[in-house]
């Protein structure tokens, strides 16, 4: 975010990025770069959430087995 702010404040850097991207407006180039960075961050968060979902799916049966074993142990001790 700080890099984007510095690029937006520097007219030369914005113009240079616009020239590289083949755009006539430096502000359009800046918006394009910001949008691209947003998509990358959004994709990364999507991957992280997907991994967490998979972890939850894998852990659910393990927790159920542990709860069952704990309940059986409590039943045996109470007898």
mmCIF file of N, CA and C in Angstrom:
data_model
loop_
_atom_site.group_PDB
_atom_site.id
_atom_site.type_symbol
_atom_site.label_atom_id
_atom_site.label_comp_id
_atom_site.label_asym_id
_atom_site.label_seq_id
_atom_site.Cartn_x
_atom_site.Cartn_y
_atom_site.Cartn_z
ATOM 1 N N UNK A 1 0.833 -1.185 0.000
ATOM 2 C CA UNK A 1 0.000 0.000 0.000
ATOM 3 C C UNK A 1 0.883 1.256 0.000
ATOM 4 N N UNK A 2 1.952 1.182 0.761
ATOM 5 C CA UNK A 2 2.850 2.334 0.825
ATOM 6 C C UNK A 2 3.530 2.559 -0.529
ATOM 7 N N UNK A 3 3.883 1.475 -1.195
ATOM 8 C CA UNK A 3 4.508 1.605 -2.518
ATOM 9 C C UNK A 3 3.539 2.247 -3.508
ATOM 10 N N UNK A 4 2.265 1.855 -3.440
ATOM 11 C CA UNK A 4 1.270 2.438 -4.340
ATOM 12 C C UNK A 4 1.103 3.933 -4.056
ATOM 13 N N UNK A 5 1.129 4.301 -2.780
ATOM 14 C CA UNK A 5 1.019 5.712 -2.421
ATOM 15 C C UNK A 5 2.209 6.501 -2.956
ATOM 16 N N UNK A 6 3.401 5.949 -2.809
ATOM 17 C CA UNK A 6 4.592 6.641 -3.301
ATOM 18 C C UNK A 6 4.578 6.776 -4.818
ATOM 19 N N UNK A 7 4.123 5.750 -5.507
ATOM 20 C CA UNK A 7 4.049 5.809 -6.971
ATOM 21 C C UNK A 7 3.018 6.845 -7.403
ATOM 22 N N UNK A 8 1.910 6.912 -6.672
ATOM 23 C CA UNK A 8 0.873 7.873 -7.046
ATOM 24 C C UNK A 8 1.332 9.310 -6.802
ATOM 25 N N UNK A 9 2.171 9.517 -5.793
ATOM 26 C CA UNK A 9 2.661 10.863 -5.521
ATOM 27 C C UNK A 9 3.766 11.282 -6.486
ATOM 28 N N UNK A 10 4.460 10.318 -7.046
ATOM 29 C CA UNK A 10 5.533 10.622 -7.988
ATOM 30 C C UNK A 10 4.980 10.588 -9.402
ATOM 31 N N UNK A 11 4.956 11.738 -10.016
ATOM 32 C CA UNK A 11 4.427 11.819 -11.382
ATOM 33 C C UNK A 11 5.288 11.071 -12.383
ATOM 34 N N UNK A 12 6.610 11.102 -12.182
ATOM 35 C CA UNK A 12 7.512 10.421 -13.111
ATOM 36 C C UNK A 12 7.315 8.910 -13.071
ATOM 37 N N UNK A 13 7.159 8.364 -11.866
ATOM 38 C CA UNK A 13 6.974 6.916 -11.736
ATOM 39 C C UNK A 13 5.648 6.493 -12.352
ATOM 40 N N UNK A 14 4.598 7.281 -12.136
ATOM 41 C CA UNK A 14 3.293 6.958 -12.729
ATOM 42 C C UNK A 14 3.358 7.004 -14.248
ATOM 43 N N UNK A 15 4.034 8.008 -14.774
ATOM 44 C CA UNK A 15 4.169 8.120 -16.230
ATOM 45 C C UNK A 15 4.997 6.971 -16.784
ATOM 46 N N UNK A 16 6.042 6.581 -16.070
ATOM 47 C CA UNK A 16 6.889 5.473 -16.511
ATOM 48 C C UNK A 16 6.090 4.173 -16.560
ATOM 49 N N UNK A 17 5.281 3.914 -15.532
ATOM 50 C CA UNK A 17 4.444 2.702 -15.505
ATOM 51 C C UNK A 17 3.418 2.752 -16.634
ATOM 52 N N UNK A 18 2.838 3.921 -16.864
ATOM 53 C CA UNK A 18 1.869 4.060 -17.959
ATOM 54 C C UNK A 18 2.529 3.782 -19.307
ATOM 55 N N UNK A 19 3.754 4.257 -19.483
ATOM 56 C CA UNK A 19 4.472 3.997 -20.744
ATOM 57 C C UNK A 19 4.754 2.510 -20.912
ATOM 58 N N UNK A 20 5.163 1.843 -19.844
ATOM 59 C CA UNK A 20 5.445 0.404 -19.919
ATOM 60 C C UNK A 20 4.186 -0.373 -20.295
ATOM 61 N N UNK A 21 3.050 0.026 -19.693
ATOM 62 C CA UNK A 21 1.800 -0.685 -19.961
ATOM 63 C C UNK A 21 1.132 -0.242 -21.258
ATOM 64 N N UNK A 22 1.657 0.800 -21.871
ATOM 65 C CA UNK A 22 1.098 1.274 -23.139
ATOM 66 C C UNK A 22 -0.177 2.070 -22.960
ATOM 67 N N UNK A 23 -0.309 2.740 -21.826
ATOM 68 C CA UNK A 23 -1.505 3.543 -21.551
ATOM 69 C C UNK A 23 -1.160 5.020 -21.649
ATOM 70 N N UNK A 24 -2.160 5.817 -21.995
ATOM 71 C CA UNK A 24 -1.913 7.249 -22.148
ATOM 72 C C UNK A 24 -2.027 8.005 -20.830
ATOM 73 N N UNK A 25 -2.766 7.469 -19.891
ATOM 74 C CA UNK A 25 -3.004 8.171 -18.631
ATOM 75 C C UNK A 25 -2.284 7.493 -17.468
ATOM 76 N N UNK A 26 -1.470 8.233 -16.730
ATOM 77 C CA UNK A 26 -0.805 7.639 -15.561
ATOM 78 C C UNK A 26 -1.782 7.195 -14.472
ATOM 79 N N UNK A 27 -2.886 7.929 -14.328
ATOM 80 C CA UNK A 27 -3.869 7.534 -13.305
ATOM 81 C C UNK A 27 -4.541 6.213 -13.678
ATOM 82 N N UNK A 28 -4.774 5.996 -14.948
ATOM 83 C CA UNK A 28 -5.344 4.722 -15.389
ATOM 84 C C UNK A 28 -4.367 3.578 -15.141
ATOM 85 N N UNK A 29 -3.099 3.839 -15.374
ATOM 86 C CA UNK A 29 -2.082 2.817 -15.114
ATOM 87 C C UNK A 29 -2.019 2.490 -13.631
ATOM 88 N N UNK A 30 -2.103 3.502 -12.791
ATOM 89 C CA UNK A 30 -2.081 3.278 -11.349
ATOM 90 C C UNK A 30 -3.285 2.457 -10.906
ATOM 91 N N UNK A 31 -4.458 2.775 -11.443
ATOM 92 C CA UNK A 31 -5.666 2.003 -11.093
ATOM 93 C C UNK A 31 -5.547 0.559 -11.572
ATOM 94 N N UNK A 32 -4.943 0.361 -12.714
ATOM 95 C CA UNK A 32 -4.747 -0.986 -13.235
ATOM 96 C C UNK A 32 -3.813 -1.787 -12.335
ATOM 97 N N UNK A 33 -2.740 -1.178 -11.890
ATOM 98 C CA UNK A 33 -1.795 -1.848 -11.001
ATOM 99 C C UNK A 33 -2.452 -2.141 -9.648
ATOM 100 N N UNK A 34 -3.193 -1.178 -9.117
ATOM 101 C CA UNK A 34 -3.896 -1.386 -7.842
ATOM 102 C C UNK A 34 -4.902 -2.520 -7.975
ATOM 103 N N UNK A 35 -5.632 -2.557 -9.068
ATOM 104 C CA UNK A 35 -6.586 -3.643 -9.296
ATOM 105 C C UNK A 35 -5.906 -4.998 -9.385
ATOM 106 N N UNK A 36 -4.771 -5.044 -10.037
ATOM 107 C CA UNK A 36 -4.027 -6.292 -10.154
ATOM 108 C C UNK A 36 -3.531 -6.763 -8.791
ATOM 109 N N UNK A 37 -3.015 -5.837 -7.988
ATOM 110 C CA UNK A 37 -2.556 -6.192 -6.642
ATOM 111 C C UNK A 37 -3.731 -6.687 -5.805
ATOM 112 N N UNK A 38 -4.891 -6.037 -5.937
ATOM 113 C CA UNK A 38 -6.083 -6.466 -5.206
ATOM 114 C C UNK A 38 -6.470 -7.886 -5.594
ATOM 115 N N UNK A 39 -6.430 -8.195 -6.869
ATOM 116 C CA UNK A 39 -6.782 -9.544 -7.322
ATOM 117 C C UNK A 39 -5.795 -10.573 -6.768
ATOM 118 N N UNK A 40 -4.511 -10.232 -6.738
ATOM 119 C CA UNK A 40 -3.516 -11.150 -6.172
ATOM 120 C C UNK A 40 -3.763 -11.406 -4.684
ATOM 121 N N UNK A 41 -4.045 -10.351 -3.939
ATOM 122 C CA UNK A 41 -4.321 -10.504 -2.507
ATOM 123 C C UNK A 41 -5.601 -11.304 -2.304
ATOM 124 N N UNK A 42 -6.624 -11.018 -3.089
ATOM 125 C CA UNK A 42 -7.887 -11.748 -2.996
ATOM 126 C C UNK A 42 -7.678 -13.232 -3.301
ATOM 127 N N UNK A 43 -6.874 -13.543 -4.299
ATOM 128 C CA UNK A 43 -6.584 -14.934 -4.645
ATOM 129 C C UNK A 43 -5.848 -15.632 -3.507
ATOM 130 N N UNK A 44 -4.880 -14.946 -2.907
ATOM 131 C CA UNK A 44 -4.113 -15.543 -1.800
ATOM 132 C C UNK A 44 -5.022 -15.854 -0.615
ATOM 133 N N UNK A 45 -5.921 -14.923 -0.280
ATOM 134 C CA UNK A 45 -6.856 -15.177 0.812
ATOM 135 C C UNK A 45 -7.797 -16.330 0.471
ATOM 136 N N UNK A 46 -8.164 -16.448 -0.781
ATOM 137 C CA UNK A 46 -9.010 -17.548 -1.205
ATOM 138 C C UNK A 46 -8.309 -18.890 -1.013
ATOM 139 N N UNK A 47 -7.029 -18.955 -1.348
ATOM 140 C CA UNK A 47 -6.249 -20.182 -1.168
ATOM 141 C C UNK A 47 -6.135 -20.524 0.318
ATOM 142 N N UNK A 48 -5.883 -19.515 1.149
ATOM 143 C CA UNK A 48 -5.761 -19.749 2.591
ATOM 144 C C UNK A 48 -7.072 -20.266 3.157
ATOM 145 N N UNK A 49 -8.190 -19.662 2.775
ATOM 146 C CA UNK A 49 -9.491 -20.120 3.271
ATOM 147 C C UNK A 49 -9.807 -21.535 2.804
ATOM 148 N N UNK A 50 -9.422 -21.865 1.601
ATOM 149 C CA UNK A 50 -9.640 -23.211 1.091
ATOM 150 C C UNK A 50 -8.842 -24.235 1.896
ATOM 151 N N UNK A 51 -7.597 -23.893 2.225
ATOM 152 C CA UNK A 51 -6.784 -24.801 3.044
ATOM 153 C C UNK A 51 -7.377 -24.971 4.432
ATOM 154 N N UNK A 52 -7.888 -23.891 5.013
ATOM 155 C CA UNK A 52 -8.517 -23.980 6.332
ATOM 156 C C UNK A 52 -9.781 -24.837 6.293
ATOM 157 N N UNK A 53 -10.530 -24.710 5.212
ATOM 158 C CA UNK A 53 -11.740 -25.536 5.066
ATOM 159 C C UNK A 53 -11.360 -27.011 4.991
ATOM 160 N N UNK A 54 -10.340 -27.313 4.225
ATOM 161 C CA UNK A 54 -9.896 -28.702 4.112
ATOM 162 C C UNK A 54 -9.396 -29.228 5.459
ATOM 163 N N UNK A 55 -8.713 -28.385 6.206
ATOM 164 C CA UNK A 55 -8.235 -28.795 7.536
ATOM 165 C C UNK A 55 -9.403 -29.076 8.467
ATOM 166 N N UNK A 56 -10.414 -28.246 8.426
ATOM 167 C CA UNK A 56 -11.597 -28.469 9.257
ATOM 168 C C UNK A 56 -12.297 -29.771 8.887
ATOM 169 N N UNK A 57 -12.390 -30.049 7.611
ATOM 170 C CA UNK A 57 -13.029 -31.287 7.163
ATOM 171 C C UNK A 57 -12.237 -32.495 7.652
ATOM 172 N N UNK A 58 -10.914 -32.395 7.645
ATOM 173 C CA UNK A 58 -10.075 -33.510 8.096
ATOM 174 C C UNK A 58 -10.121 -33.669 9.613
ATOM 175 N N UNK A 59 -10.257 -32.577 10.336
ATOM 176 C CA UNK A 59 -10.232 -32.644 11.797
ATOM 177 C C UNK A 59 -11.569 -33.076 12.409
ATOM 178 N N UNK A 60 -12.653 -32.869 11.727
ATOM 179 C CA UNK A 60 -13.968 -33.196 12.283
ATOM 180 C C UNK A 60 -14.095 -34.671 12.665
ATOM 181 N N UNK A 61 -13.749 -35.628 11.813
ATOM 182 C CA UNK A 61 -13.849 -37.034 12.223
ATOM 183 C C UNK A 61 -12.897 -37.387 13.365
ATOM 184 N N UNK A 62 -11.735 -36.766 13.378
ATOM 185 C CA UNK A 62 -10.783 -37.050 14.462
ATOM 186 C C UNK A 62 -11.333 -36.589 15.803
ATOM 187 N N UNK A 63 -11.982 -35.454 15.825
ATOM 188 C CA UNK A 63 -12.575 -34.957 17.068
ATOM 189 C C UNK A 63 -13.712 -35.873 17.502
ATOM 190 N N UNK A 64 -14.515 -36.323 16.541
ATOM 191 C CA UNK A 64 -15.621 -37.234 16.880
ATOM 192 C C UNK A 64 -15.086 -38.536 17.471
ATOM 193 N N UNK A 65 -14.021 -39.067 16.920
ATOM 194 C CA UNK A 65 -13.429 -40.307 17.455
ATOM 195 C C UNK A 65 -12.890 -40.076 18.861
ATOM 196 N N UNK A 66 -12.216 -38.967 19.080
ATOM 197 C CA UNK A 66 -11.688 -38.670 20.410
ATOM 198 C C UNK A 66 -12.812 -38.496 21.432
ATOM 199 N N UNK A 67 -13.888 -37.837 21.051
ATOM 200 C CA UNK A 67 -15.017 -37.678 21.960
ATOM 201 C C UNK A 67 -15.645 -39.036 22.283
ATOM 202 N N UNK A 68 -15.756 -39.891 21.284
ATOM 203 C CA UNK A 68 -16.314 -41.227 21.513
ATOM 204 C C UNK A 68 -15.424 -42.028 22.473
ATOM 205 N N UNK A 69 -14.113 -41.979 22.248
ATOM 206 C CA UNK A 69 -13.190 -42.705 23.123
ATOM 207 C C UNK A 69 -13.234 -42.153 24.547
ATOM 208 N N UNK A 70 -13.359 -40.872 24.690
ATOM 209 C CA UNK A 70 -13.442 -40.258 26.010
ATOM 210 C C UNK A 70 -14.736 -40.661 26.712
ATOM 211 N N UNK A 71 -15.822 -40.694 25.981
ATOM 212 C CA UNK A 71 -17.100 -41.108 26.569
ATOM 213 C C UNK A 71 -17.042 -42.568 27.002
ATOM 214 N N UNK A 72 -16.438 -43.432 26.201
ATOM 215 C CA UNK A 72 -16.309 -44.844 26.579
ATOM 216 C C UNK A 72 -15.448 -45.001 27.824
ATOM 217 N N UNK A 73 -14.375 -44.230 27.898
ATOM 218 C CA UNK A 73 -13.498 -44.297 29.057
ATOM 219 C C UNK A 73 -14.244 -43.848 30.315
ATOM 220 N N UNK A 74 -15.026 -42.798 30.204
ATOM 221 C CA UNK A 74 -15.818 -42.324 31.353
ATOM 222 C C UNK A 74 -16.844 -43.359 31.784
ATOM 223 N N UNK A 75 -17.458 -44.052 30.805
ATOM 224 C CA UNK A 75 -18.434 -45.098 31.136
ATOM 225 C C UNK A 75 -17.768 -46.255 31.865
ATOM 226 N N UNK A 76 -16.589 -46.645 31.432
ATOM 227 C CA UNK A 76 -15.888 -47.763 32.078
ATOM 228 C C UNK A 76 -15.460 -47.391 33.493
ATOM 229 N N UNK A 77 -15.047 -46.155 33.710
ATOM 230 C CA UNK A 77 -14.618 -45.735 35.033
ATOM 231 C C UNK A 77 -15.793 -45.612 35.999
ATOM 232 N N UNK A 78 -16.975 -45.272 35.494
ATOM 233 C CA UNK A 78 -18.121 -45.101 36.364
ATOM 234 C C UNK A 78 -18.738 -46.450 36.774
ATOM 235 N N UNK A 79 -18.411 -47.523 36.078
ATOM 236 C CA UNK A 79 -18.974 -48.839 36.398
ATOM 237 C C UNK A 79 -18.264 -49.501 37.518
#
